[in-house]
Short mmCIF file of N, CA and C in Angstrom, two decimals:
data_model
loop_
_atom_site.label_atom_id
_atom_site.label_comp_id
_atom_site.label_asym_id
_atom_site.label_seq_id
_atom_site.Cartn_x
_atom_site.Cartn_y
_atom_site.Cartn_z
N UNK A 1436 0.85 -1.18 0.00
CA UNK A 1436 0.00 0.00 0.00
C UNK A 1436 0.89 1.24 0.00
N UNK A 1437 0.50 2.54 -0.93
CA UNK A 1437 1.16 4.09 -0.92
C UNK A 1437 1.61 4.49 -0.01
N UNK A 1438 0.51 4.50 0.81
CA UNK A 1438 0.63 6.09 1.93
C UNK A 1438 1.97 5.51 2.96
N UNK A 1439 1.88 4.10 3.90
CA UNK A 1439 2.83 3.93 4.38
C UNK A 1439 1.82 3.48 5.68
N UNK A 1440 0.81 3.97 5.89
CA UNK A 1440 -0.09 3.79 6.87
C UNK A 1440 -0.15 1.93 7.21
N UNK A 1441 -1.69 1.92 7.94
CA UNK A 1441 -1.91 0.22 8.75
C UNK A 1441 -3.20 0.24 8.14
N UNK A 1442 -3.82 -0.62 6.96
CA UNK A 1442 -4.82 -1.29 6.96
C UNK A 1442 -5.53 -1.68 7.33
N UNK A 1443 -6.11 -2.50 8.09
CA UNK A 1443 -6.59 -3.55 8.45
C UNK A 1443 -7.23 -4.22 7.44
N UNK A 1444 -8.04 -5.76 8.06
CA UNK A 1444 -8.53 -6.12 7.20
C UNK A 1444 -9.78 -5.78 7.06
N UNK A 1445 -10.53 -5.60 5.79
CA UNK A 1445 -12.34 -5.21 5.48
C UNK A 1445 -13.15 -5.82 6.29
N UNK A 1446 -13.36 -4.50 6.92
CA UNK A 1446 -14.70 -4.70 7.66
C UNK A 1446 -16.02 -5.08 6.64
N UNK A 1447 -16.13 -5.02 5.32
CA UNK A 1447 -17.20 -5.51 4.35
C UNK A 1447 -16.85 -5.53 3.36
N UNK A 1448 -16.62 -6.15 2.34
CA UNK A 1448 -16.74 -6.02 0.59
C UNK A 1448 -17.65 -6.73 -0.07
N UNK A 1449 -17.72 -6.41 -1.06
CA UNK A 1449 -18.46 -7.09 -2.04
C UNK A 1449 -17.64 -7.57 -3.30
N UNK A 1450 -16.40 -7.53 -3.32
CA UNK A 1450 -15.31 -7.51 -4.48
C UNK A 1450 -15.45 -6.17 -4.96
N UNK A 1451 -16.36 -5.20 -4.97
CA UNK A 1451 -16.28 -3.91 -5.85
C UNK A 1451 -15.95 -2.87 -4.87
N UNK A 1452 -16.94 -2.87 -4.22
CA UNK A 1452 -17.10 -1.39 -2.77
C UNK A 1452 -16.27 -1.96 -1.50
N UNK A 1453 -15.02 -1.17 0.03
CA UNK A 1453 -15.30 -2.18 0.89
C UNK A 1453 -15.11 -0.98 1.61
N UNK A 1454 -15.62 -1.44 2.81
CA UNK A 1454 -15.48 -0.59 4.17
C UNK A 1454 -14.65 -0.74 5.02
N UNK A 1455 -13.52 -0.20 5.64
CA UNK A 1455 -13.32 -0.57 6.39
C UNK A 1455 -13.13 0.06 8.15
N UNK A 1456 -12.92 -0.38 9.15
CA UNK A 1456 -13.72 0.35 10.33
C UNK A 1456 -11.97 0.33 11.14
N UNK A 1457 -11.95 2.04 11.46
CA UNK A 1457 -10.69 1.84 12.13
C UNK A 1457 -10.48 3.34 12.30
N UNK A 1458 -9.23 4.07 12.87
CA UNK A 1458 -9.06 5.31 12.87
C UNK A 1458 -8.60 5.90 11.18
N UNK A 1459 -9.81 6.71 11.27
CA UNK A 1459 -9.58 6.96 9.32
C UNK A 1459 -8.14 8.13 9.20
N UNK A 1460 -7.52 8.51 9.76
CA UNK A 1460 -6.10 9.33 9.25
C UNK A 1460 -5.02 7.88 9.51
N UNK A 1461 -5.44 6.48 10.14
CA UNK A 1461 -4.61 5.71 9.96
C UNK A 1461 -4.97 5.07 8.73
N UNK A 1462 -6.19 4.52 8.49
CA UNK A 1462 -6.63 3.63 7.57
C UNK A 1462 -5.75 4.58 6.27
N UNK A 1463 -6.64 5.77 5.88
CA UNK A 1463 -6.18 6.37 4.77
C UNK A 1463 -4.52 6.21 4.28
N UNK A 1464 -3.99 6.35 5.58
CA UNK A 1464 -2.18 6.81 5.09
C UNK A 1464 -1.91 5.49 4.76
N UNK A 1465 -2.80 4.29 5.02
CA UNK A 1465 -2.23 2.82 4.70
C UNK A 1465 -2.92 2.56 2.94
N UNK A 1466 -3.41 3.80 2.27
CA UNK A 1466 -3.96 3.29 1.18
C UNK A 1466 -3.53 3.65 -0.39
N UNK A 1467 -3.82 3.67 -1.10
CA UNK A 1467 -2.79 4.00 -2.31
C UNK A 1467 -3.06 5.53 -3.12
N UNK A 1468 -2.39 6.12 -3.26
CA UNK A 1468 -2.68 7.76 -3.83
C UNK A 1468 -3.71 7.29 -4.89
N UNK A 1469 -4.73 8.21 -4.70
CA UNK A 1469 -5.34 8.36 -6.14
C UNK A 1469 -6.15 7.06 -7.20
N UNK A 1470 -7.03 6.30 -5.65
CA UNK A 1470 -7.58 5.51 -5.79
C UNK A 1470 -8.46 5.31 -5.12
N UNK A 1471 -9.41 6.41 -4.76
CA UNK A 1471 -10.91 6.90 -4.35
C UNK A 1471 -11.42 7.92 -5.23
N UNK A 1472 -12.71 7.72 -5.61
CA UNK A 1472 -13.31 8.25 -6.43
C UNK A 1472 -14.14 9.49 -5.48
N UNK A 1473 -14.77 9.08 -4.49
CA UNK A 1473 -15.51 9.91 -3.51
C UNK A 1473 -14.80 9.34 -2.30
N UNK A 1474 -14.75 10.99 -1.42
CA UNK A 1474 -14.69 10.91 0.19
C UNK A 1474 -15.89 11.51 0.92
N UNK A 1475 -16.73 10.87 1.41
CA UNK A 1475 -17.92 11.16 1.72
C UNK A 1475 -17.40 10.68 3.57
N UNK A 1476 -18.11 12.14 4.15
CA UNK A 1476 -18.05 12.14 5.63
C UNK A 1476 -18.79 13.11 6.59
N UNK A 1477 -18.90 12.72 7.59
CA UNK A 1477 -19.74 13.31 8.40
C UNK A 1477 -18.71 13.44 10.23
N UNK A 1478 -18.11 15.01 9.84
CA UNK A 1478 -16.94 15.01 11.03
C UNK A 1478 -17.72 15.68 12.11
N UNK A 1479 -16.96 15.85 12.94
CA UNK A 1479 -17.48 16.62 14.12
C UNK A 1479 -17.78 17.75 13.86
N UNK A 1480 -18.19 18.77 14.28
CA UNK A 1480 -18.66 20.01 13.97
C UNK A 1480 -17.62 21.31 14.81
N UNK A 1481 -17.20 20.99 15.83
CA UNK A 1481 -16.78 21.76 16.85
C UNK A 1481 -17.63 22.57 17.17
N UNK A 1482 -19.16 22.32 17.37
CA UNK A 1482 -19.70 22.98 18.00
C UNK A 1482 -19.77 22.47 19.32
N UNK A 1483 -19.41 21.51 20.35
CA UNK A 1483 -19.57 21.26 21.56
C UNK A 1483 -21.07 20.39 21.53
N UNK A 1484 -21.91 19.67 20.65
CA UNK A 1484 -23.14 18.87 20.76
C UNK A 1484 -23.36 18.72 21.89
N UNK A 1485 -24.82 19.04 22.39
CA UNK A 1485 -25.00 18.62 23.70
C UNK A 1485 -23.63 18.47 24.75
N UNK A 1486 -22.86 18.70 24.56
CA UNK A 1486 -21.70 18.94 25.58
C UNK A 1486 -20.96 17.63 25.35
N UNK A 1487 -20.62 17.38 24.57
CA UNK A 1487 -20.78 16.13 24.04
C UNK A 1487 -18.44 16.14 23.83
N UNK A 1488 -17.64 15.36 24.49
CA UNK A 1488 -16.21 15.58 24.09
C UNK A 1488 -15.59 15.72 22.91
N UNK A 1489 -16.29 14.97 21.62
CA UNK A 1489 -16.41 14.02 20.76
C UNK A 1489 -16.61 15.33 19.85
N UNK A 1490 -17.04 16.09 20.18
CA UNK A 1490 -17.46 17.76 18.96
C UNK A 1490 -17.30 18.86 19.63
N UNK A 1491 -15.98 18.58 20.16
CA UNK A 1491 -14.94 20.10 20.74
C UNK A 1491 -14.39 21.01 19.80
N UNK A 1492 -13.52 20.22 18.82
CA UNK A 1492 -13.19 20.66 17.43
C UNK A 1492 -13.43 20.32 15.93
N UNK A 1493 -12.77 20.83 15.39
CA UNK A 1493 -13.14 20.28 13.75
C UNK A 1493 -11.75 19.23 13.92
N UNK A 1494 -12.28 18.56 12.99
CA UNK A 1494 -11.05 17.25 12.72
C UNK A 1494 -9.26 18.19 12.24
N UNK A 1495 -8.46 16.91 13.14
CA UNK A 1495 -7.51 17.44 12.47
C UNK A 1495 -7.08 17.55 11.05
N UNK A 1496 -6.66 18.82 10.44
CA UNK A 1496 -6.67 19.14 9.19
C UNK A 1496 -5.77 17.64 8.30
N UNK A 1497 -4.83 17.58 9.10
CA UNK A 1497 -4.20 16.20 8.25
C UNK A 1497 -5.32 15.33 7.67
N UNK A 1498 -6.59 14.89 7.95
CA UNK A 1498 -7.29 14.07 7.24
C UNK A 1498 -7.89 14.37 6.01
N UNK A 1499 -7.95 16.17 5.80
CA UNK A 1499 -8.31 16.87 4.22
C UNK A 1499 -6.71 16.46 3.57
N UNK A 1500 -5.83 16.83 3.71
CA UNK A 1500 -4.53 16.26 2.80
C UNK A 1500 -4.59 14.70 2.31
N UNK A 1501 -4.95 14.20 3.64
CA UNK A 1501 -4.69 12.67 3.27
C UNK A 1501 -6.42 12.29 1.82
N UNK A 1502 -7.29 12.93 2.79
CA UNK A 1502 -8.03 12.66 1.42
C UNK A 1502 -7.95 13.23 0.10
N UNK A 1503 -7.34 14.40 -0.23
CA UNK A 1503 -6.47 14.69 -1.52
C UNK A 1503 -5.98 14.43 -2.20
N UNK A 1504 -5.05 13.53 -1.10
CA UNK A 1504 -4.21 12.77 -2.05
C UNK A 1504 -4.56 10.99 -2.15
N UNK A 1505 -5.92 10.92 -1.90
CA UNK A 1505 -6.70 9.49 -2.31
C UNK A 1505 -7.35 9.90 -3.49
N UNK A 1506 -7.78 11.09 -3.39
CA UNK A 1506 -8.87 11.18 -4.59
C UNK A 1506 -8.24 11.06 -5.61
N UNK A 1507 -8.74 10.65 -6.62
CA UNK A 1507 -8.47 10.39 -8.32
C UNK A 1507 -8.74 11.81 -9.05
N UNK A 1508 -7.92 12.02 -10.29
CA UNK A 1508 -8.57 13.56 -10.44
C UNK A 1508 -9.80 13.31 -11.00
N UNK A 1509 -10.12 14.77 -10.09
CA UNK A 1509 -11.85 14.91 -10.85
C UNK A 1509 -12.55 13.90 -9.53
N UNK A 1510 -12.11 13.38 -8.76
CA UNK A 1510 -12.90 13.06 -7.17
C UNK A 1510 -13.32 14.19 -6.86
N UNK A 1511 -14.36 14.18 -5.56
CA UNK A 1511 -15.02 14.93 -4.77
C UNK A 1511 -14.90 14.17 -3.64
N UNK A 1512 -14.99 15.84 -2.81
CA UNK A 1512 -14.87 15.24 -0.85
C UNK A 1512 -16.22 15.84 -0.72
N UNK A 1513 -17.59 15.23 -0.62
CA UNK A 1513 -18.38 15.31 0.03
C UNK A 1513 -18.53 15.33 1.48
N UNK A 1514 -18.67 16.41 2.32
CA UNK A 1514 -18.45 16.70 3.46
C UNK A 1514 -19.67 17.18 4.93
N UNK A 1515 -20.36 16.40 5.42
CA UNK A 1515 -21.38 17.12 6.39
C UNK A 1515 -20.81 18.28 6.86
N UNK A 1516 -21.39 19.64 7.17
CA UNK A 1516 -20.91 20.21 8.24
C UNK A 1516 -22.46 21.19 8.67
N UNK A 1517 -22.37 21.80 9.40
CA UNK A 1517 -23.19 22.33 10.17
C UNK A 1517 -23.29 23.58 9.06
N UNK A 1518 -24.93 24.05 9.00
CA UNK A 1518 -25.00 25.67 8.66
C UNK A 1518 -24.25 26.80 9.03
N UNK A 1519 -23.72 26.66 10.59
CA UNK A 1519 -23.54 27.76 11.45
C UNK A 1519 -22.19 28.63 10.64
N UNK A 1520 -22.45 29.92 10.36
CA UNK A 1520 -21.07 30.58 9.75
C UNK A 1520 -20.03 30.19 10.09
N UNK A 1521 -19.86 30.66 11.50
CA UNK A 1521 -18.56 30.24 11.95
C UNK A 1521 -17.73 28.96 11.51
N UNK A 1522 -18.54 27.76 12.08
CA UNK A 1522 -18.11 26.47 11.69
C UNK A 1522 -17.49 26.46 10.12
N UNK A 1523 -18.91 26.88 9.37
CA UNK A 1523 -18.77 26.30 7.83
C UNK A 1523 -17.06 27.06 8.08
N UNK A 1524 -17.21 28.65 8.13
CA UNK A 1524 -16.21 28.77 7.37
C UNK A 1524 -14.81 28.38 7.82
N UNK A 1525 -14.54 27.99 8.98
CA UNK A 1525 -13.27 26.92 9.51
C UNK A 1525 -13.17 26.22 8.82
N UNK A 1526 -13.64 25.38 8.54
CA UNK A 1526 -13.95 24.47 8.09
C UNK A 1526 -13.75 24.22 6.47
N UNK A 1527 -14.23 25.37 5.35
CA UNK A 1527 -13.61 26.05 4.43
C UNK A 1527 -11.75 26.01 4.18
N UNK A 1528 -11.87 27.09 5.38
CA UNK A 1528 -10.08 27.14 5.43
C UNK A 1528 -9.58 25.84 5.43
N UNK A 1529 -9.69 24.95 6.29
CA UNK A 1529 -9.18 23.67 6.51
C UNK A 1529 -8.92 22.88 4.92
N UNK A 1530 -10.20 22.90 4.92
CA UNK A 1530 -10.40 22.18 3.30
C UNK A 1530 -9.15 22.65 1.81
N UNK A 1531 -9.60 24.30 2.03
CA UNK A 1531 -8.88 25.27 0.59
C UNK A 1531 -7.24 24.84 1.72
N UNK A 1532 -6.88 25.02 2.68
CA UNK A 1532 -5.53 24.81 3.23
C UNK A 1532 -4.79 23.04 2.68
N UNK A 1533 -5.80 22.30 2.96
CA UNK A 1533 -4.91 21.28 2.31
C UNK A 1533 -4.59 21.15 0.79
N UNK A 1534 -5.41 22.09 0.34
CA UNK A 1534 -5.55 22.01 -1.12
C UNK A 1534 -6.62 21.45 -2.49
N UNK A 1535 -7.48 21.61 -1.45
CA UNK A 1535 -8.97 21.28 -2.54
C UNK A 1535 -9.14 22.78 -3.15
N UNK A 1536 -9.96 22.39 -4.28
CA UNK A 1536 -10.53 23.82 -5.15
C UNK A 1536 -11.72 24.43 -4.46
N UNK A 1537 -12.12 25.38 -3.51
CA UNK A 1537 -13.48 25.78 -3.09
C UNK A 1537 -14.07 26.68 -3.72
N UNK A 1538 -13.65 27.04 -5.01
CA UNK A 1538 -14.24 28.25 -5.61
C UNK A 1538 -15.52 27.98 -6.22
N UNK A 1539 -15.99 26.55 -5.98
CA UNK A 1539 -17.34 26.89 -6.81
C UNK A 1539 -18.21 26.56 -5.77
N UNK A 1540 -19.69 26.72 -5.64
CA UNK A 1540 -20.44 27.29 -4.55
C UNK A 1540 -20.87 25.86 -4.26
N UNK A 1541 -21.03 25.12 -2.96
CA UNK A 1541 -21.27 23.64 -2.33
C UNK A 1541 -22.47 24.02 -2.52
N UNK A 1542 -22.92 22.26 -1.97
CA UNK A 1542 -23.52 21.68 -2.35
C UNK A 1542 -23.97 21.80 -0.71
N UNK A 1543 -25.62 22.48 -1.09
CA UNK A 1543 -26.33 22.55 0.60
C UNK A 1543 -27.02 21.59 0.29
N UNK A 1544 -27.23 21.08 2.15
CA UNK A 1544 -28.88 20.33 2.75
C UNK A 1544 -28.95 20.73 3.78
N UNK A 1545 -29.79 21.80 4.01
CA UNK A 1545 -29.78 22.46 5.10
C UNK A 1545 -31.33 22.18 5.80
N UNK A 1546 -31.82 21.89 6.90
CA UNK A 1546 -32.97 21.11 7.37
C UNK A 1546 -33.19 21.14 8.59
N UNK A 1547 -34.17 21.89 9.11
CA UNK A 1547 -34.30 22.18 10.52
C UNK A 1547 -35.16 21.05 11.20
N UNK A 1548 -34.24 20.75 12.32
CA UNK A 1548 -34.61 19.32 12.93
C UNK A 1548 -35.60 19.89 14.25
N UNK A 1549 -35.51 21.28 14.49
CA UNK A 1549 -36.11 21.71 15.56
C UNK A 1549 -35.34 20.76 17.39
N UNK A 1550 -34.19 20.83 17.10
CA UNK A 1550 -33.59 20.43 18.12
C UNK A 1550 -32.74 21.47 18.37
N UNK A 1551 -32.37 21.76 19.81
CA UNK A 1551 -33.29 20.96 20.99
C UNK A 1551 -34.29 21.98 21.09
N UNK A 1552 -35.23 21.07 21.52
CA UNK A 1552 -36.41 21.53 21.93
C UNK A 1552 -36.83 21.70 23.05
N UNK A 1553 -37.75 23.22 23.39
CA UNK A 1553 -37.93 23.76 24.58
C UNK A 1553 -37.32 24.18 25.64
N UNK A 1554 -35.96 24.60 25.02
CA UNK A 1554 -34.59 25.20 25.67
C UNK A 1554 -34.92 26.55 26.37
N UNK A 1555 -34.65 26.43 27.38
CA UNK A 1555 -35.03 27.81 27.93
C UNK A 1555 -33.86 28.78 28.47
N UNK A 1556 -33.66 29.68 27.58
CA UNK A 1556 -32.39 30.10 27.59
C UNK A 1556 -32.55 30.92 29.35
N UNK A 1557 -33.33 31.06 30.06
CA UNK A 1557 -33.20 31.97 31.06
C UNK A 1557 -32.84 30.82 32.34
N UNK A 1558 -33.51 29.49 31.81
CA UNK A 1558 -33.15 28.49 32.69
C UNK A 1558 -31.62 28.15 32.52
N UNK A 1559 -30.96 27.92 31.48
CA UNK A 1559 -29.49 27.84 31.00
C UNK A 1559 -28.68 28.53 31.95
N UNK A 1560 -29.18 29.92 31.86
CA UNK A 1560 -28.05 30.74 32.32
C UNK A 1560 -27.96 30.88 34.03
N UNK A 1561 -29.49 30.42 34.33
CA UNK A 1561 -29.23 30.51 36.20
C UNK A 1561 -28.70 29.26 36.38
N UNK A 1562 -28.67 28.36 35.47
CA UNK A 1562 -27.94 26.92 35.83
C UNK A 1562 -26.57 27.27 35.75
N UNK A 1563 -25.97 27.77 34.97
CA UNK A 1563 -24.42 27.82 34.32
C UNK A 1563 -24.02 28.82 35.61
N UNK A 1564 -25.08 29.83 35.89
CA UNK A 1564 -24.55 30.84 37.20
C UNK A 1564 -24.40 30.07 38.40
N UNK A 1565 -25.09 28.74 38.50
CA UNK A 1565 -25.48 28.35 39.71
C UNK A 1565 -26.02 28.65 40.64
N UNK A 1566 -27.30 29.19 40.00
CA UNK A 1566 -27.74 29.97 40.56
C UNK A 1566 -29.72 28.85 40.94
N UNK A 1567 -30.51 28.66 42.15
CA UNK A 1567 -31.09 27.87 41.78
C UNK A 1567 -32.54 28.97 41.82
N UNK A 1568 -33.58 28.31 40.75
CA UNK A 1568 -34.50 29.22 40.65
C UNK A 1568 -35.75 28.96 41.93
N UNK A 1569 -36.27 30.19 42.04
CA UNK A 1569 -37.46 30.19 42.97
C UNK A 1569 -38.80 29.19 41.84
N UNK A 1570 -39.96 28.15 42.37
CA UNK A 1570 -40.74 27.44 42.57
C UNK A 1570 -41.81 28.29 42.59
N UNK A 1571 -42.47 28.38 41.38
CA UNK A 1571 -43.67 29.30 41.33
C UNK A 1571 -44.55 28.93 41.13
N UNK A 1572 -45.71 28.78 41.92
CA UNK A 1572 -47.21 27.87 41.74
C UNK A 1572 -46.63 26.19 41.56
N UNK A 1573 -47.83 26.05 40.62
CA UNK A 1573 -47.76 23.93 40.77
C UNK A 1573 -48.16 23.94 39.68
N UNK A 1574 -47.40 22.86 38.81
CA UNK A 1574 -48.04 22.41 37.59
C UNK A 1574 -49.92 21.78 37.68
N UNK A 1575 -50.13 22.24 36.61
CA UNK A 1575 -51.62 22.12 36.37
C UNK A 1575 -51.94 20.80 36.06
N UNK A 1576 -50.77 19.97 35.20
CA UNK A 1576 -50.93 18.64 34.98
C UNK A 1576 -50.58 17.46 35.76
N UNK A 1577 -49.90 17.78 37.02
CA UNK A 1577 -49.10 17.16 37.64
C UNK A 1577 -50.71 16.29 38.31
N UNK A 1578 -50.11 14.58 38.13
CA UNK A 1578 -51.19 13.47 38.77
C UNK A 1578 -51.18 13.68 40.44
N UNK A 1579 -52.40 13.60 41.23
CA UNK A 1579 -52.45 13.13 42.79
C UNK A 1579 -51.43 12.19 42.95
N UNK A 1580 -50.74 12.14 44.31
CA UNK A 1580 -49.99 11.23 44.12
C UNK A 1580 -50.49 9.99 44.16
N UNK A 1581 -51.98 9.95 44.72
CA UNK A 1581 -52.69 8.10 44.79
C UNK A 1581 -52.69 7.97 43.14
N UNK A 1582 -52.86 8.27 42.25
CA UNK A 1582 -52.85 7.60 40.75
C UNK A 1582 -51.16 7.32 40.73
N UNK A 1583 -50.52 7.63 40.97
CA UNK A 1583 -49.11 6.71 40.49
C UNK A 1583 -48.74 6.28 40.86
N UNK A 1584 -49.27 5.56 42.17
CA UNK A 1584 -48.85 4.02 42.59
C UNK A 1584 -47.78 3.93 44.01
N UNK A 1585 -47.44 5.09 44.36
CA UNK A 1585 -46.42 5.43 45.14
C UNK A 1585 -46.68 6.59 46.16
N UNK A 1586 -46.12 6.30 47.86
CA UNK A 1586 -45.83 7.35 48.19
C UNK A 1586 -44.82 7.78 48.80
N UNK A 1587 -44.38 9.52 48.76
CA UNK A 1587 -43.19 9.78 49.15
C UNK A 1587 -43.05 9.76 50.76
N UNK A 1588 -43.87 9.42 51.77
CA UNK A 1588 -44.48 8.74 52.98
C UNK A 1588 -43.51 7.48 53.23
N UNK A 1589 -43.77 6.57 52.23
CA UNK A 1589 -43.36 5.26 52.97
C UNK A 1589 -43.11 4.45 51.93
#
């Protein structure tokens, strides 16, 4: 294999298509220049997801080079990333920095999932202050406690 990288063996083929499952800036450097037609992916965003470790940053840029130099000419890196300006345009740089062409205008799917839902930004911020809120009236829906089977008694 080109790059110099570690293989493993296929996680699936069919003799034509194969997958394989592993850290992709290792897999890639184990594969041969200019023998992927498409790089299709879905990276982290660096937006912090749900607080989530895993989408702190954008991927390290080494994995746009390494897919560069897989693609065949005339490949495409099909790429998820988030609407949000900021992101996209990091994300941009990263891409035009390893050396892809960005001058012609991508390819959107942009689709509001309505997540998250019912975020209450005033609740957010006395949480993050630590701050705890005052208990105002009683929910209107809330069951007697004899319908749910339990009491906080005994």
């Amino acid at each position: 294999m080109g790059g110099g990288g570690v293989v493993n063996e296929p996680f699936w083929t069919d003799g034509e298509r194969t997958i394989h499952h592993g850290d992709c800036l290792d897999l890639m450097r184990g594969m041969e220049a200019e023998s992927v037609s498409l790089c299709l992916t879905d990276p982290p965003y660096g937006v912090q997801f749900m607080g989530k470790a895993w989408d702190r940053a954008l991927p390290d840029p080494a994995i746009w080079s390494e897919c560069l130099r897989l693609l065949k000419p005339g490949g495409f890196l099909f790429a998820f990333m988030t609407p949000r300006t900021d992101c996209f345009a990091r994300f941009c740089v990263q891409v035009e920095d390893a050396g892809f062409d960005c001058s012609y205008y991508p390819i959107q799917w942009v689709y509001l999932s309505g997540f998250p839902k019912g975020h209450d930004l005033s609740k957010a911020a006395d949480k993050e202050a630590g701050s705890e809120r005052e208990v105002v009236g009683s929910n209107p829906n809330a069951r007697p406690e004899s319908q749910v089977g339990y009491s906080l008694d005994g």
